[in-house]
Amino acid sequence: MKYRVVLGSGHWWVFLPGWALDSRVFGYMKTEASCLYLDQLCLPEDVVSLRSLFESYNISSYSIMGLSLGGYQALSLCHEYEFAPQQLCLMGLRDRYSAATIRLIKRKLERDGMGYLSSFYRSCFSNGGHGVELFSSFLDRPIKDLDLLNNGLMYLLNAHDSLRVLDVPVLLCHGGADQVAPVAKARQLSTRLSWPIHLFSNGAHVLESLHLDGLKLGG
């Protein structure tokens, strides 16, 4: 389990990235809090290591920022593994990914992994070229990372199981120009689970420059 720590104030933000992404995707977000940046988790395998990491840094007062796959994993940590953040901020979520969608992505990865990932990164960021440049390391080794990518896809296939009412405050953050998780899907999710949604009209799937200390539930 790869991670990076930046110490700040007493409260913590824990960052969980989306599929085919890693902690660099959160690099432009701003907060005075301490930050734990994680690369893609494998659940349940990484739960014990994550608990140990929390104990090592005495992480008790924390919020979780989860992007797409990381958002579903954040919900699973609460529902299934008794993690208790003070709030969840979930970015780029949709109600579900169909089996047909997952099969299509897997076929594209097998046929032309570099081409598909380049297209995916362009769709994730407002500045598509920046996304390709930032995650060029994935493009350099798509075959090596294929198991990790497929693991994430299988998680996404069943991720809708985690979309249920939670005893933790949840805020949805969503880009109005999100091509991966269309905003209409996020609105449906917000209505169904009574989770407030903060819309960024020109934002893409990745909202790079959020000021986390200014985010308010219901804002």
Tab-separated table of C-alpha atoms in Angstrom:
chain	number	residue	atom	x	y	z
A	1	MET	CA	0.000	0.000	0.000
A	2	LYS	CA	1.639	3.218	-1.177
A	3	TYR	CA	1.034	6.465	0.666
A	4	ARG	CA	2.386	9.939	1.359
A	5	VAL	CA	1.907	12.102	4.466
A	6	VAL	CA	1.938	15.901	4.724
A	7	LEU	CA	1.600	17.189	8.282
A	8	GLY	CA	-0.561	20.221	9.033
A	9	SER	CA	-3.190	21.004	11.652
A	10	GLY	CA	-4.695	18.433	14.012
A	11	HIS	CA	-7.519	17.369	11.687
A	12	TRP	CA	-6.714	15.009	8.798
A	13	TRP	CA	-7.864	14.593	5.235
A	14	VAL	CA	-7.497	11.075	3.840
A	15	PHE	CA	-7.436	10.919	0.034
A	16	LEU	CA	-8.554	7.888	-2.010
A	17	PRO	CA	-7.979	8.181	-5.792
A	18	GLY	CA	-10.075	6.903	-8.650
A	19	TRP	CA	-9.541	4.079	-11.114
A	20	ALA	CA	-6.219	4.219	-13.031
A	21	LEU	CA	-5.210	7.231	-10.917
A	22	ASP	CA	-3.041	7.699	-7.856
A	23	SER	CA	-2.463	10.271	-5.131
A	24	ARG	CA	-1.048	12.836	-7.579
A	25	VAL	CA	-4.602	13.577	-8.676
A	26	PHE	CA	-5.134	15.471	-5.397
A	27	GLY	CA	-1.935	17.492	-5.629
A	28	TYR	CA	-3.605	20.850	-6.346
A	29	MET	CA	-6.223	20.697	-3.599
A	30	LYS	CA	-5.721	23.138	-0.737
A	31	THR	CA	-6.098	22.531	2.996
A	32	GLU	CA	-4.382	23.477	6.257
A	33	ALA	CA	-5.121	20.018	7.657
A	34	SER	CA	-2.732	17.093	7.789
A	35	CYS	CA	-3.043	14.903	4.702
A	36	LEU	CA	-2.733	11.184	4.070
A	37	TYR	CA	-2.499	10.555	0.326
A	38	LEU	CA	-3.112	6.936	-0.649
A	39	ASP	CA	-2.687	5.206	-3.974
A	40	GLN	CA	-5.430	2.836	-5.111
A	41	LEU	CA	-6.472	0.475	-2.333
A	42	CYS	CA	-7.256	-3.206	-2.732
A	43	LEU	CA	-10.106	-4.109	-0.392
A	44	PRO	CA	-10.262	-6.020	1.866
A	45	GLU	CA	-6.536	-6.817	1.587
A	46	ASP	CA	-5.333	-3.346	2.612
A	47	VAL	CA	-7.669	-2.807	5.578
A	48	VAL	CA	-5.230	-4.103	8.210
A	49	SER	CA	-2.380	-1.993	6.809
A	50	LEU	CA	-4.637	1.053	6.722
A	51	ARG	CA	-5.629	0.598	10.365
A	52	SER	CA	-1.950	0.310	11.305
A	53	LEU	CA	-1.192	3.490	9.383
A	54	PHE	CA	-3.938	5.350	11.240
A	55	GLU	CA	-2.506	4.150	14.552
A	56	SER	CA	1.046	5.124	13.592
A	57	TYR	CA	0.017	8.720	12.875
A	58	ASN	CA	-2.673	8.856	15.576
A	59	ILE	CA	-5.340	9.654	12.998
A	60	SER	CA	-8.586	9.929	14.938
A	61	SER	CA	-10.228	13.150	13.706
A	62	TYR	CA	-10.404	12.884	9.933
A	63	SER	CA	-12.446	13.379	6.791
A	64	ILE	CA	-12.179	11.300	3.627
A	65	MET	CA	-12.037	12.636	0.077
A	66	GLY	CA	-12.834	9.838	-2.357
A	67	LEU	CA	-12.726	10.238	-6.129
A	68	SER	CA	-14.912	7.849	-8.134
A	69	LEU	CA	-13.563	4.373	-7.248
A	70	GLY	CA	-12.030	5.918	-4.134
A	71	GLY	CA	-15.446	7.264	-3.172
A	72	TYR	CA	-17.010	3.818	-3.286
A	73	GLN	CA	-14.089	2.474	-1.265
A	74	ALA	CA	-14.583	5.229	1.317
A	75	LEU	CA	-18.198	4.137	1.722
A	76	SER	CA	-17.124	0.504	2.052
A	77	LEU	CA	-14.606	1.421	4.756
A	78	CYS	CA	-17.481	2.930	6.750
A	79	HIS	CA	-20.134	0.283	6.040
A	80	GLU	CA	-18.018	-2.851	6.256
A	81	TYR	CA	-14.876	-2.055	8.245
A	82	GLU	CA	-16.121	0.408	10.890
A	83	PHE	CA	-14.006	3.387	9.900
A	84	ALA	CA	-15.610	6.511	11.362
A	85	PRO	CA	-14.655	9.740	9.575
A	86	GLN	CA	-16.268	13.007	10.569
A	87	GLN	CA	-17.437	13.450	6.993
A	88	LEU	CA	-17.089	12.034	3.497
A	89	CYS	CA	-16.546	14.213	0.458
A	90	LEU	CA	-17.218	12.095	-2.629
A	91	MET	CA	-16.217	13.317	-6.075
A	92	GLY	CA	-17.334	12.018	-9.460
A	93	LEU	CA	-19.739	9.321	-8.246
A	94	ARG	CA	-22.484	7.751	-10.335
A	95	ASP	CA	-25.174	5.251	-9.400
A	96	ARG	CA	-23.560	2.254	-11.084
A	97	TYR	CA	-21.305	0.939	-13.836
A	98	SER	CA	-23.058	-1.721	-15.904
A	99	ALA	CA	-21.495	-5.086	-16.678
A	100	ALA	CA	-21.528	-4.159	-20.376
A	101	THR	CA	-19.574	-0.956	-19.662
A	102	ILE	CA	-16.964	-2.827	-17.631
A	103	ARG	CA	-16.571	-5.515	-20.327
A	104	LEU	CA	-16.082	-2.829	-22.979
A	105	ILE	CA	-13.383	-1.072	-20.945
A	106	LYS	CA	-11.560	-4.374	-20.358
A	107	ARG	CA	-11.594	-5.146	-24.084
A	108	LYS	CA	-10.218	-1.703	-24.906
A	109	LEU	CA	-7.456	-2.125	-22.323
A	110	GLU	CA	-6.474	-5.485	-23.785
A	111	ARG	CA	-6.476	-4.235	-27.379
A	112	ASP	CA	-4.807	-0.848	-26.907
A	113	GLY	CA	-4.101	-0.063	-23.259
A	114	MET	CA	-2.044	3.055	-23.939
A	115	GLY	CA	-4.584	4.473	-26.366
A	116	TYR	CA	-7.525	3.852	-24.073
A	117	LEU	CA	-5.824	5.282	-20.981
A	118	SER	CA	-4.715	8.380	-22.894
A	119	SER	CA	-8.326	8.971	-23.915
A	120	PHE	CA	-9.532	8.320	-20.355
A	121	TYR	CA	-7.093	10.813	-18.832
A	122	ARG	CA	-8.094	13.465	-21.352
A	123	SER	CA	-11.731	12.996	-20.350
A	124	CYS	CA	-10.961	13.253	-16.616
A	125	PHE	CA	-9.416	16.731	-16.585
A	126	SER	CA	-10.538	20.148	-17.754
A	127	ASN	CA	-7.109	20.377	-19.383
A	128	GLY	CA	-6.929	16.937	-20.967
A	129	GLY	CA	-3.281	17.275	-21.941
A	130	HIS	CA	-2.390	17.894	-18.304
A	131	GLY	CA	-4.028	14.607	-17.339
A	132	VAL	CA	-2.059	12.662	-19.930
A	133	GLU	CA	1.180	14.329	-18.835
A	134	LEU	CA	0.514	13.784	-15.121
A	135	PHE	CA	-0.234	10.079	-15.493
A	136	SER	CA	2.236	9.217	-18.223
A	137	SER	CA	3.780	6.653	-15.850
A	138	PHE	CA	0.659	4.512	-16.266
A	139	LEU	CA	0.965	4.847	-20.022
A	140	ASP	CA	4.567	3.638	-19.865
A	141	ARG	CA	3.590	0.316	-18.289
A	142	PRO	CA	-0.041	-0.574	-19.056
A	143	ILE	CA	0.686	-4.312	-19.181
A	144	LYS	CA	2.395	-4.302	-15.787
A	145	ASP	CA	-0.549	-2.463	-14.237
A	146	LEU	CA	-3.246	-4.493	-15.992
A	147	ASP	CA	-3.976	-6.604	-12.898
A	148	LEU	CA	-4.438	-3.456	-10.787
A	149	LEU	CA	-6.666	-1.897	-13.434
A	150	ASN	CA	-8.795	-5.039	-13.778
A	151	ASN	CA	-9.074	-5.321	-9.993
A	152	GLY	CA	-10.420	-1.780	-9.911
A	153	LEU	CA	-12.902	-2.512	-12.699
A	154	MET	CA	-14.289	-5.520	-10.850
A	155	TYR	CA	-14.691	-3.365	-7.760
A	156	LEU	CA	-16.588	-0.761	-9.800
A	157	LEU	CA	-18.898	-3.467	-11.136
A	158	ASN	CA	-20.266	-4.073	-7.635
A	159	ALA	CA	-19.675	-0.604	-6.211
A	160	HIS	CA	-23.379	0.287	-6.216
A	161	ASP	CA	-23.771	-2.032	-3.201
A	162	SER	CA	-21.991	0.604	-1.098
A	163	LEU	CA	-24.428	3.359	-2.124
A	164	ARG	CA	-26.740	3.325	0.855
A	165	VAL	CA	-27.601	5.566	3.782
A	166	LEU	CA	-24.735	6.162	6.193
A	167	ASP	CA	-24.492	7.615	9.711
A	168	VAL	CA	-21.691	9.904	8.527
A	169	PRO	CA	-22.317	13.270	6.819
A	170	VAL	CA	-21.762	12.946	3.072
A	171	LEU	CA	-21.182	15.716	0.536
A	172	LEU	CA	-21.114	15.024	-3.199
A	173	CYS	CA	-18.762	17.238	-5.215
A	174	HIS	CA	-19.361	17.022	-8.937
A	175	GLY	CA	-18.249	18.723	-12.117
A	176	GLY	CA	-20.969	19.939	-14.440
A	177	ALA	CA	-18.823	18.861	-17.416
A	178	ASP	CA	-17.959	15.407	-16.026
A	179	GLN	CA	-17.702	12.999	-18.980
A	180	VAL	CA	-17.058	9.891	-16.869
A	181	ALA	CA	-19.945	10.271	-14.415
A	182	PRO	CA	-22.562	12.553	-16.016
A	183	VAL	CA	-24.002	15.124	-13.640
A	184	ALA	CA	-27.547	13.797	-14.125
A	185	LYS	CA	-26.449	10.528	-12.495
A	186	ALA	CA	-25.003	12.425	-9.547
A	187	ARG	CA	-28.233	14.383	-9.117
A	188	GLN	CA	-30.208	11.131	-9.037
A	189	LEU	CA	-27.852	9.780	-6.393
A	190	SER	CA	-28.166	12.962	-4.357
A	191	THR	CA	-31.965	12.777	-4.450
A	192	ARG	CA	-32.179	9.063	-3.668
A	193	LEU	CA	-29.889	9.161	-0.625
A	194	SER	CA	-30.539	12.761	0.478
A	195	TRP	CA	-26.864	13.606	0.127
A	196	PRO	CA	-26.235	17.304	-0.593
A	197	ILE	CA	-24.399	18.014	-3.827
A	198	HIS	CA	-21.973	20.848	-4.575
A	199	LEU	CA	-21.866	21.422	-8.330
A	200	PHE	CA	-18.955	23.059	-10.145
A	201	SER	CA	-20.453	24.174	-13.446
A	202	ASN	CA	-17.323	23.873	-15.598
A	203	GLY	CA	-15.636	21.130	-13.599
A	204	ALA	CA	-14.548	17.823	-15.099
A	205	HIS	CA	-14.421	14.375	-13.459
A	206	VAL	CA	-11.395	15.505	-11.436
A	207	LEU	CA	-11.943	18.776	-9.570
A	208	GLU	CA	-8.293	19.647	-9.199
A	209	SER	CA	-8.260	22.904	-7.249
A	210	LEU	CA	-10.786	22.432	-4.466
A	211	HIS	CA	-10.312	24.439	-1.269
A	212	LEU	CA	-11.225	21.707	1.176
A	213	ASP	CA	-11.310	23.900	4.269
A	214	GLY	CA	-14.109	25.917	2.693
A	215	LEU	CA	-16.340	22.966	1.818
A	216	LYS	CA	-19.484	22.898	3.928
A	217	LEU	CA	-22.039	20.130	4.074
A	218	GLY	CA	-25.119	21.326	2.307
A	219	GLY	CA	-23.080	24.097	0.621
